[in-house]
Short mmCIF file of C-alpha atoms in Angstrom, two decimals:
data_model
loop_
_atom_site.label_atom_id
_atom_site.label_comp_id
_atom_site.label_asym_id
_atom_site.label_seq_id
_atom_site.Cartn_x
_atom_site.Cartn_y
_atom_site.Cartn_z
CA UNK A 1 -22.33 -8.02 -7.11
CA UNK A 2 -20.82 -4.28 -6.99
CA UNK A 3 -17.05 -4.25 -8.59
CA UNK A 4 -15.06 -1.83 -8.25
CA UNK A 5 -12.38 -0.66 -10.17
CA UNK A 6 -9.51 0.86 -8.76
CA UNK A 7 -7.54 3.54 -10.59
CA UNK A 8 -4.01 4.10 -9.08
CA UNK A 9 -2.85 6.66 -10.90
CA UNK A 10 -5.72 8.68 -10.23
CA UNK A 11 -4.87 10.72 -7.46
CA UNK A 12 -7.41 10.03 -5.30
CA UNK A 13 -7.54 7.95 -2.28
CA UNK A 14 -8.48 4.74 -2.38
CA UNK A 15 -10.50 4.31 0.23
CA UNK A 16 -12.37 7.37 -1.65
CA UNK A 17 -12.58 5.56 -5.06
CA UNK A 18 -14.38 2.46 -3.04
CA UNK A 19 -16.98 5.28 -1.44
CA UNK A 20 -17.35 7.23 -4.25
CA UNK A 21 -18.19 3.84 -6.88
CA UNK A 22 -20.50 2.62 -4.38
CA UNK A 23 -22.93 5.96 -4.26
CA UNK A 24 -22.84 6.18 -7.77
CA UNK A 25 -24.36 2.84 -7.54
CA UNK A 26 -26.66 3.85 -5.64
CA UNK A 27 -27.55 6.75 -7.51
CA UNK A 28 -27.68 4.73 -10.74
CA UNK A 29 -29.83 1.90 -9.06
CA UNK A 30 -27.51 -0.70 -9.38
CA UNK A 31 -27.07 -0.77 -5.56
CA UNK A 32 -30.74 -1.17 -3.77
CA UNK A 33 -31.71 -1.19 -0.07
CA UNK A 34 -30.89 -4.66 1.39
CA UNK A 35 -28.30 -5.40 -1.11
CA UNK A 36 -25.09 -6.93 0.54
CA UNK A 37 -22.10 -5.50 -0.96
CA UNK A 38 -18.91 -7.37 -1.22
CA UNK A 39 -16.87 -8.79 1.54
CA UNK A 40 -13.91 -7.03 2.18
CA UNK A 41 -11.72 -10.22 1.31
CA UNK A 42 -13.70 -10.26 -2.51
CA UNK A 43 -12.60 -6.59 -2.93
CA UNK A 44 -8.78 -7.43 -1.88
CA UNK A 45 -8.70 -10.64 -3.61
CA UNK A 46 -9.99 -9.24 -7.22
CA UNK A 47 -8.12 -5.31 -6.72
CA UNK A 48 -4.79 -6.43 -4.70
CA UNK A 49 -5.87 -3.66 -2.16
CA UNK A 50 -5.08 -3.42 1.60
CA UNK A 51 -8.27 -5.03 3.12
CA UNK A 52 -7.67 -1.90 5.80
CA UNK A 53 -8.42 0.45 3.11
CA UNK A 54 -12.01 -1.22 2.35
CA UNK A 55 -13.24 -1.61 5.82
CA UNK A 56 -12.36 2.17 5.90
CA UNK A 57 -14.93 2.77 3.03
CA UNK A 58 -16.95 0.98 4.31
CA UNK A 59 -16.95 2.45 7.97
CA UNK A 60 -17.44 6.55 6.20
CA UNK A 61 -21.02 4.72 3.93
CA UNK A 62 -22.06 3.42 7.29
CA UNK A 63 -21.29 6.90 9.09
CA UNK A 64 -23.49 8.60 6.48
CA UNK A 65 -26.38 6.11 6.99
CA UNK A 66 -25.90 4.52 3.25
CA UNK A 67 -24.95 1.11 4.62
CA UNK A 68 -25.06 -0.86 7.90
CA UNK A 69 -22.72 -3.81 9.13
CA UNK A 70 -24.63 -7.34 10.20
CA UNK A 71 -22.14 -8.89 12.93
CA UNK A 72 -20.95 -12.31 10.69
CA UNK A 73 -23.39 -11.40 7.92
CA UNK A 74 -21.61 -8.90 5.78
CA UNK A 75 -22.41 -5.16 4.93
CA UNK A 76 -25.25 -4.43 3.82
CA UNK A 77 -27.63 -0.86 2.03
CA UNK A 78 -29.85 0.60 3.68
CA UNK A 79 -30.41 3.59 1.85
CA UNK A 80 -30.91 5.43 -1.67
CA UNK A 81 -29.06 8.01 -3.04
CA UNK A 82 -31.27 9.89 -5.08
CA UNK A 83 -29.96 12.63 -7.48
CA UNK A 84 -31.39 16.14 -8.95
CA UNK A 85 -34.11 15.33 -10.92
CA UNK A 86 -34.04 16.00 -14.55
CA UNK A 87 -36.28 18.64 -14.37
CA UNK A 88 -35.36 20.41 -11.19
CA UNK A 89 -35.64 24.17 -11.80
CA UNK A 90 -31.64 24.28 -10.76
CA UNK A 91 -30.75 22.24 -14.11
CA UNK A 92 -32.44 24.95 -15.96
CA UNK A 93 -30.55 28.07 -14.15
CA UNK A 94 -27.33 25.90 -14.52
CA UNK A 95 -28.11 25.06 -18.88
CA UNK A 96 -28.89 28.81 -18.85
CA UNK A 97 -25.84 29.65 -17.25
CA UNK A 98 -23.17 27.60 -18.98
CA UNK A 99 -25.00 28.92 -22.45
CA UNK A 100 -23.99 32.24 -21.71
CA UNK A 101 -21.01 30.93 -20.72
CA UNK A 102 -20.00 29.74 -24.32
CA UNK A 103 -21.18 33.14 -25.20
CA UNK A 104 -18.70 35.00 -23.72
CA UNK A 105 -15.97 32.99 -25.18
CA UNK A 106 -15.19 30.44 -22.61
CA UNK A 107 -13.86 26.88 -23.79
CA UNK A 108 -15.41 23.59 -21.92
CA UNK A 109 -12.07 23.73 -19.99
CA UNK A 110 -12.49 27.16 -19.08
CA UNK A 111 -16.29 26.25 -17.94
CA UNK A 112 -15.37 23.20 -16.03
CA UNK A 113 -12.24 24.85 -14.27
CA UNK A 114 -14.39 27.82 -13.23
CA UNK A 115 -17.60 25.54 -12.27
CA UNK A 116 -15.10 23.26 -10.10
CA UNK A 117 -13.54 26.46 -8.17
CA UNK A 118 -17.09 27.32 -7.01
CA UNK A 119 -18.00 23.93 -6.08
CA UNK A 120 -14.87 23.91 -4.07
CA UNK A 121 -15.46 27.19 -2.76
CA UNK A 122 -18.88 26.10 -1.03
CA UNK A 123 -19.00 22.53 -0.55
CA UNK A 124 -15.15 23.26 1.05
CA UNK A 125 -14.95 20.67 3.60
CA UNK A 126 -17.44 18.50 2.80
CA UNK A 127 -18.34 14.69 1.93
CA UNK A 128 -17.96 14.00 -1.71
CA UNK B 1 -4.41 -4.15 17.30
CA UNK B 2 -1.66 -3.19 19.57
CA UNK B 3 -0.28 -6.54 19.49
CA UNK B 4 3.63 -6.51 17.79
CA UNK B 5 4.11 -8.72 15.71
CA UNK B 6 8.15 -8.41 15.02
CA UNK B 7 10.15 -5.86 16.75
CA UNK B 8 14.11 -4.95 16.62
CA UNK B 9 16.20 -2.68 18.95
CA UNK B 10 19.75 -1.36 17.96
CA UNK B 11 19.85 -3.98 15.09
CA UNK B 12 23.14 -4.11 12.86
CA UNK B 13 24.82 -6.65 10.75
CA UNK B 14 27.98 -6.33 9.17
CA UNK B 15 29.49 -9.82 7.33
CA UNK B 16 33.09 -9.58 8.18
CA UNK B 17 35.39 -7.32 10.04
CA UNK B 18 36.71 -4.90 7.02
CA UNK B 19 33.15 -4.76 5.46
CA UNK B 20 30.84 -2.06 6.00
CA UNK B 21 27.56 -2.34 7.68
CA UNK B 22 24.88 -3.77 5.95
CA UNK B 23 22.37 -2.69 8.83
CA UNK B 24 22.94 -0.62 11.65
CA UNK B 25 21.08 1.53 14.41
CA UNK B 26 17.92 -0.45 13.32
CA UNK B 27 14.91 0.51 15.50
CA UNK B 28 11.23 -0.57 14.87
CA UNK B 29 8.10 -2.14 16.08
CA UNK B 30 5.39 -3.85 13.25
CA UNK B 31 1.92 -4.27 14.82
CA UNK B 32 0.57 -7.17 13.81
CA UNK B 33 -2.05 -7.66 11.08
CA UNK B 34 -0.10 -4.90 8.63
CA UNK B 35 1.14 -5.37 5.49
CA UNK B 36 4.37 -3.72 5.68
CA UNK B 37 6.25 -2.35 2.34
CA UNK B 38 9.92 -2.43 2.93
CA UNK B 39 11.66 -0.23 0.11
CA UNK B 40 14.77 1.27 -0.97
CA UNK B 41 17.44 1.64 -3.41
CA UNK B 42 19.50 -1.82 -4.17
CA UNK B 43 22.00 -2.21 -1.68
CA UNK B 44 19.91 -0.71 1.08
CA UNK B 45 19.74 -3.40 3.75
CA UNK B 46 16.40 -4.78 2.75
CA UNK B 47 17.46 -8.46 2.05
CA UNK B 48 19.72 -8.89 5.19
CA UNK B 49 16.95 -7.10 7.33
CA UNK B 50 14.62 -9.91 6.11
CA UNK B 51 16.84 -12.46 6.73
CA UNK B 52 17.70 -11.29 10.15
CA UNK B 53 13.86 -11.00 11.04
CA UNK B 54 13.24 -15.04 9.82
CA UNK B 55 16.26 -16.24 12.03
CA UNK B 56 18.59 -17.18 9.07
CA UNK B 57 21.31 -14.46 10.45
CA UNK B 58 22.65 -13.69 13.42
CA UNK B 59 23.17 -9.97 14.07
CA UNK B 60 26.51 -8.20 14.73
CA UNK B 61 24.36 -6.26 16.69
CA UNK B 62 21.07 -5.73 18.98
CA UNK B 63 17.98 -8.17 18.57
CA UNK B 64 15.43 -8.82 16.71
CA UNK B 65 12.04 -10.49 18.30
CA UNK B 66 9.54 -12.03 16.20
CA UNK B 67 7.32 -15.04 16.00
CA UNK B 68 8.52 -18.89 16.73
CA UNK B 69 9.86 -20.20 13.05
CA UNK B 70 6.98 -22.92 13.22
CA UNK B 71 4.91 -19.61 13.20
CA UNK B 72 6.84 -17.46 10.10
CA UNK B 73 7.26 -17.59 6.50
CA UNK B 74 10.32 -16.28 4.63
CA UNK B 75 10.54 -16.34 0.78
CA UNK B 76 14.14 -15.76 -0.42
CA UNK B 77 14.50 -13.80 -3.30
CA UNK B 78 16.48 -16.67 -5.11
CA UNK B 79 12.88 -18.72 -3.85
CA UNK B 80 15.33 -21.78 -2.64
CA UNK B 81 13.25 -24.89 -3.88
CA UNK B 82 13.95 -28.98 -4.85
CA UNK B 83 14.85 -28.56 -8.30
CA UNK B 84 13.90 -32.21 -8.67
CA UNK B 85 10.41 -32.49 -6.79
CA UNK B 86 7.57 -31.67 -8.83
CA UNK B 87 4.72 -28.93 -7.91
CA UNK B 88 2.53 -31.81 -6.55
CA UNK B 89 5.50 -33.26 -4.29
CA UNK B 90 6.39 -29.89 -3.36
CA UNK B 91 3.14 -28.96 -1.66
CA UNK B 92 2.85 -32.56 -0.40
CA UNK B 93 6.31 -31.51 1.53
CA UNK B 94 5.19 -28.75 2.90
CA UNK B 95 2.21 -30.30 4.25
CA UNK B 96 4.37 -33.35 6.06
CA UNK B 97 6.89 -30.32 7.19
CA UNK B 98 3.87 -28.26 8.72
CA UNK B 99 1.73 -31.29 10.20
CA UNK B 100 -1.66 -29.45 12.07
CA UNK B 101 -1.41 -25.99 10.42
CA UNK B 102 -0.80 -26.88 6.62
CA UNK B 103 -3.54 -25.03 4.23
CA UNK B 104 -3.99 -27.23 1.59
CA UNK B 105 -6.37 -25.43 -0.46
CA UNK B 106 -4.93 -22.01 -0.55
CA UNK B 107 -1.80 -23.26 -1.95
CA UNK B 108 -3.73 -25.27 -4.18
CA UNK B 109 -4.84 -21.82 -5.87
CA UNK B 110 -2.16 -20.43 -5.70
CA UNK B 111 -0.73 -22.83 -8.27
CA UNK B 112 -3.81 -23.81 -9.92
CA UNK B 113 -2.36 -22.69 -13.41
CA UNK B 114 0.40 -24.94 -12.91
CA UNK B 115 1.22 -28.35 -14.11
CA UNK B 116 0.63 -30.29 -10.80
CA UNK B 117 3.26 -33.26 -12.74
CA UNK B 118 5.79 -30.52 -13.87
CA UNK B 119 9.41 -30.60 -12.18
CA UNK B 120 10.46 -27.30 -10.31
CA UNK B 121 13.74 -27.06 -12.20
CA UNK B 122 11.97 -26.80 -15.66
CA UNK B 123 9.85 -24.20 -14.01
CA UNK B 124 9.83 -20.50 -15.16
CA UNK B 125 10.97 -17.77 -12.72
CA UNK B 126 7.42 -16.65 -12.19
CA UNK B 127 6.32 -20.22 -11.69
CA UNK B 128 8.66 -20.72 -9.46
CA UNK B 129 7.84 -17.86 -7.45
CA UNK B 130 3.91 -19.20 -7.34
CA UNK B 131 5.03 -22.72 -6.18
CA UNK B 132 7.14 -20.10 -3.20
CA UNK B 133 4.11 -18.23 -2.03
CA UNK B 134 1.97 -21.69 -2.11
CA UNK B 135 3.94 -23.30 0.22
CA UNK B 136 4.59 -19.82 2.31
CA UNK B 137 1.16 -19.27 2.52
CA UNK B 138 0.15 -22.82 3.08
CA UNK B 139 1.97 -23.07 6.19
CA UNK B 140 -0.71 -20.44 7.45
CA UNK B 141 2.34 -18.26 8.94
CA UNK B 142 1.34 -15.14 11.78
CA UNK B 143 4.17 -13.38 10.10
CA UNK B 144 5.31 -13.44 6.50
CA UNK B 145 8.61 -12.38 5.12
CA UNK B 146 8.74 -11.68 1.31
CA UNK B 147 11.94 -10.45 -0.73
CA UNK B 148 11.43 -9.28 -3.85
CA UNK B 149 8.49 -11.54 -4.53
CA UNK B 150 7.12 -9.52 -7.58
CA UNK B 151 10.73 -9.46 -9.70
CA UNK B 152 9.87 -12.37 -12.17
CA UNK B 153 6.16 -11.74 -12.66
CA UNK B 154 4.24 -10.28 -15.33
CA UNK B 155 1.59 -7.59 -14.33
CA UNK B 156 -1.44 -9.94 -14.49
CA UNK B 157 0.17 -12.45 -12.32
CA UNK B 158 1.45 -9.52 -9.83
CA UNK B 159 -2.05 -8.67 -9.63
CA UNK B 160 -3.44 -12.24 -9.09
CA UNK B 161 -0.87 -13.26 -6.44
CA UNK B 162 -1.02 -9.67 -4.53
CA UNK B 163 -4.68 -10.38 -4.22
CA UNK B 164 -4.11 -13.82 -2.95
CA UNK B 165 -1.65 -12.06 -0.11
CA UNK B 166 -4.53 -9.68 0.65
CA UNK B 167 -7.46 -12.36 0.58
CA UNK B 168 -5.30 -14.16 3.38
CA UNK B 169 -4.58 -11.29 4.94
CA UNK B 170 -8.27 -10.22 5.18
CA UNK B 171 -9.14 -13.67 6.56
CA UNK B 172 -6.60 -14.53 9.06
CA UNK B 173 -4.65 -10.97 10.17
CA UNK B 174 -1.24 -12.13 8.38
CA UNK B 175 1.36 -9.63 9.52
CA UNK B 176 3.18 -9.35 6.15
CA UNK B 177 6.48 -7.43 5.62
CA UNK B 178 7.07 -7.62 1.20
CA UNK B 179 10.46 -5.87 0.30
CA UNK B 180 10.80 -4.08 -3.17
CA UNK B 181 12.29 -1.00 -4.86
CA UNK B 182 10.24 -0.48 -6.75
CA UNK B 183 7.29 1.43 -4.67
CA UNK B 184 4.23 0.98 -7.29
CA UNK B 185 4.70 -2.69 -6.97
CA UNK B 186 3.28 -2.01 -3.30
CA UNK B 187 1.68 0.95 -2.92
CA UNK B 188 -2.41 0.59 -2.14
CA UNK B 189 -1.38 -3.09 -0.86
CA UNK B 190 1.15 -1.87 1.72
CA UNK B 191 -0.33 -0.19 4.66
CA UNK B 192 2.58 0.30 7.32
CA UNK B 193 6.05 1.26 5.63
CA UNK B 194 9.87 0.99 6.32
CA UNK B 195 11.98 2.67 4.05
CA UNK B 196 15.88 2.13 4.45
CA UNK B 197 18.77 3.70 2.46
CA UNK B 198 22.40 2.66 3.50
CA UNK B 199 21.95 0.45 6.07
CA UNK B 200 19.81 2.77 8.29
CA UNK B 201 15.86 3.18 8.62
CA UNK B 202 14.60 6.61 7.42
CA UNK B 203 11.28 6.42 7.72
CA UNK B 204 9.29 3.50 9.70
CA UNK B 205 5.08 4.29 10.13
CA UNK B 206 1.41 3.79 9.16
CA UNK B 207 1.62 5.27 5.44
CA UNK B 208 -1.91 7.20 6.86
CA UNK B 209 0.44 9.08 9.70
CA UNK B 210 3.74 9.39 7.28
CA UNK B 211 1.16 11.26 4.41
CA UNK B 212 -0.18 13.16 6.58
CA UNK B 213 2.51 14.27 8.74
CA UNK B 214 3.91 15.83 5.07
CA UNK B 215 2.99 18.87 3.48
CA UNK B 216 4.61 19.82 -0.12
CA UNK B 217 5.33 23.19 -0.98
CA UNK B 218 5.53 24.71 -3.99
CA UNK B 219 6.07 28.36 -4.69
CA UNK B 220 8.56 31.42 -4.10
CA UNK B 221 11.45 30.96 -3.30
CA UNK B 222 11.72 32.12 0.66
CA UNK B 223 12.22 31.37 3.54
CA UNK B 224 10.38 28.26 4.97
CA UNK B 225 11.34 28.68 8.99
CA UNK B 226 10.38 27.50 11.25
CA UNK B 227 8.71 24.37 9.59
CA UNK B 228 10.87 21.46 9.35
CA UNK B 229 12.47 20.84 5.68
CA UNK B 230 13.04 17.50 4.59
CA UNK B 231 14.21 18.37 1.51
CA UNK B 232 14.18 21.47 -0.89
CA UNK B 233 14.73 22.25 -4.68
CA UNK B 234 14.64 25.42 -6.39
CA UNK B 235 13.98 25.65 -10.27
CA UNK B 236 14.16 29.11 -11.11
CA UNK B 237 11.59 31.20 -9.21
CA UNK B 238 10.22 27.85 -7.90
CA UNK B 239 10.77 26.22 -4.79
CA UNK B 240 9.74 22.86 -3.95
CA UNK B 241 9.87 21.90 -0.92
CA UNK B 242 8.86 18.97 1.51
CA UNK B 243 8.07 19.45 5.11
CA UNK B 244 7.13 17.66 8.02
CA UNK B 245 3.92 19.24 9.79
CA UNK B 246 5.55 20.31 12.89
CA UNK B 247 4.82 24.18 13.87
CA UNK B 248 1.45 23.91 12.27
CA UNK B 249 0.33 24.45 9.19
CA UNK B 250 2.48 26.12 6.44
CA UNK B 251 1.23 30.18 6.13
CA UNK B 252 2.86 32.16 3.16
CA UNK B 253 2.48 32.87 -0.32
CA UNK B 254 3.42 28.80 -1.01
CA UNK B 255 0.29 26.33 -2.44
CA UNK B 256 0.36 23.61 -0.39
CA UNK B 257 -0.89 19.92 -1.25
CA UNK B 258 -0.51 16.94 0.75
CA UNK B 259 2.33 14.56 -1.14
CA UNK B 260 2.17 10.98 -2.61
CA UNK B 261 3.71 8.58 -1.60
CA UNK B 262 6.12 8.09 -4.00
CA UNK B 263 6.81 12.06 -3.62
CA UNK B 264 7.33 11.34 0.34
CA UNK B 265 9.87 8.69 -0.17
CA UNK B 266 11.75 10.64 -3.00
CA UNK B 267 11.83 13.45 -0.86
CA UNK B 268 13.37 11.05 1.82
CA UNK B 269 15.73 9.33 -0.41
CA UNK B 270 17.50 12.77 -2.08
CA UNK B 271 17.71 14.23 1.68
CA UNK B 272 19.35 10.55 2.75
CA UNK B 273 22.07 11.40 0.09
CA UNK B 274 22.68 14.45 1.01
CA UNK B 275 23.28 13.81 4.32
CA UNK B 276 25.68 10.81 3.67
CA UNK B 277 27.93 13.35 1.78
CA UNK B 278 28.27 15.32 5.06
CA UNK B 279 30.70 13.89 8.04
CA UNK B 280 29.92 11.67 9.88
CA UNK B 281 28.45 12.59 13.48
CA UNK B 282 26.45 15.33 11.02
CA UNK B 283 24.14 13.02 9.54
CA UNK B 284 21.52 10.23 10.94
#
């Protein structure tokens, strides 16, 4: 069973934290199609959240197809998430990329400030 | 959803003629099923606002409507128990005091890491406060009222008995109103809030619709017209301002971010001050 951990003091919504944990777990293979995750009363009762804030999470994973709710059965995957692969010719251009990078000078700050103002820049608006 | 589950119009209580008001002009409506955080500074009305809502007051003022008191739960913040019974006898009362509704399994966990045999008196404050909730939530209440609840607990039992609250609340739609001043106590459990500050309500909502009916400013100091300013500092060259999201967004050379929580009710709290300092008539 999927826990999830819920940072406060992280600045991101909760509800977000809930979708976010549960696609990596799908990414990672922990979460498989057909796999119930938990109810929303075993998410409250172990993270002392709003039970609100989970069925909210749990309403955006079924909007984006990951997950569908059984009436009286629970919630349950439906989908994979399946990441870049390894070897996808975009991992090379990016490794190529952030070597320069460090040639120029730039620190791993500097690298990851820049690399999350593009991201921002063209995935504005969308689904994390 | 629409459903109220306590509601008060022109509410005001003031114990004795010379005193001030501990509550007045006190207007709101609490669908049911939230989990309300009630907050503000000490002194702030919460405690006689509870008590008013469970019946145990009568107002000076106005009226407060809420559920039958064979259908709410109020936990003092002194948590008013036999001193003499032990945990055993005290949920055994509670079930002969709530024949047909009493829960006697939820209030068995919540004191499950309790000595059933041990008297209430030799109890520690945080004890004491499980054996509260147990019988609270054992009378399976539409409405509970909780003041203070968190004071004498350490963080892992804060945790443990705010997820008990929420696992009933997920099961069974408990309206829940939990006062506290201290926000962090609350916030991610709490998903409607009242915050009061001198005897008045400043801000009553769905946390969702307060957040995002904000917008903090940071930036040059100019000016911010025609948006609304709930309150404004200036350090230097920087202001900081928060505003409510009336004209539209904010356009200028300001960044804007949406605020926290606790950022929204400081912002509420300083303004609150200020405008006590003015006459009266000028505030409110």
């Amino acid at each position: 069973m999927l826990e999830y951990r819920i940072d406060r003091r992280s600045g991101v919504a909760t509800y977000l934290q809930i979708v976010q944990q549960t696609k990596q777990a799908l990414r990672m293979g922990v979460l498989e199609p057909g796999d119930r995750l938990p109810t929303a009363r075993e998410v409250v009762e172990a993270t002392a959240i709003n039970p609100n804030t989970v069925l909210k999470a749990y309403r955006e994973l079924e909007r984006e197809g990951l997950v569908e709710a059984r009436r009286g059965l629970g919630t349950f995957v439906r989908a994979t998430l399946g990441a870049a692969p390894a070897t996808s010719p975009l991992r090379g251009e990016l490794a190529d990329w952030a070597r320069r990078a460090r040639e120029t000078g730039l620190t791993r700050d500097d690298v990851a400030a820049l690399f999350t103002s593009v991201l921002d820049e063209h995935f504005e608006g969308d689904d994390t | 959803m629409s459903e109220t589950a306590i509601e008060a119009l022109g509410l005001a209580k003031r114990y004795g003629r010379g005193r001030g008001w501990a509550l007045r002009d006190c207007s709101f409506a609490l669908p049911a099923g939230r989990v309300c955080a009630l907050v503000g500074p000490n002194g702030a009305g919460k405690s006689t606002l509870l008590a008013l809502a469970a019946g145990l007051l009568r107002p000076t003022q106005g009226v407060v409507r809420g559920p039958a008191r064979t259908d709410l739960a109020y936990v003092a913040q002194d948590k008013p128990l036999h001193p003499q019974l032990t945990v055993a006898d005290t949920l055994t009362m509670g079930r002969e005091l709530n024949p047909g509704r009493w829960d006697g399994e939820i209030a068995a966990r919540i004191v499950e890491t309790l000595d059933p045999g041990a008297r209430v008196r030799r109890l520690s404050g945080g004890q004491r406060t499980r054996v509260a909730l147990a019988l609270a939530l054992g009378k399976r209440p539409e409405l509970l009222l909780l003041d203070e609840p968190m004071a004498d607990l350490d963080p892992l039992a804060r945790h443990e008995l705010m997820g008990a609250l929420m696992a009933d609340t997920a099961e069974r739609g408990t309206t829940v109103v939990v006062s506290s001043h201290i926000l962090t106590e609350l916030e991610g459990a709490c998903d409607h809030l009242l915050l009061l500050d001198g005897g008045r309500i400043r801000l009553d909502g769905a946390i969702d619709d307060l957040l995002a009916a904000h917008t903090l400013v940071t930036g040059p100091v100019e000016d911010l017209a025609p948006h609304t300013v709930v309150e404004s500092r200036t350090t230097g060259r920087q202001l900081t301002a928060l505003v409510r999201n009336e004209g539209g967004p904010v356009e200028g050379p300001w960044q804007t971010t949406s605020p926290s929580l606790e950022e929204l009710l400081l912002a509420h709290l300083r303004a609150s001050k200020t405008a006590d300092r003015t006459p009266e008539g000028a505030s409110a």
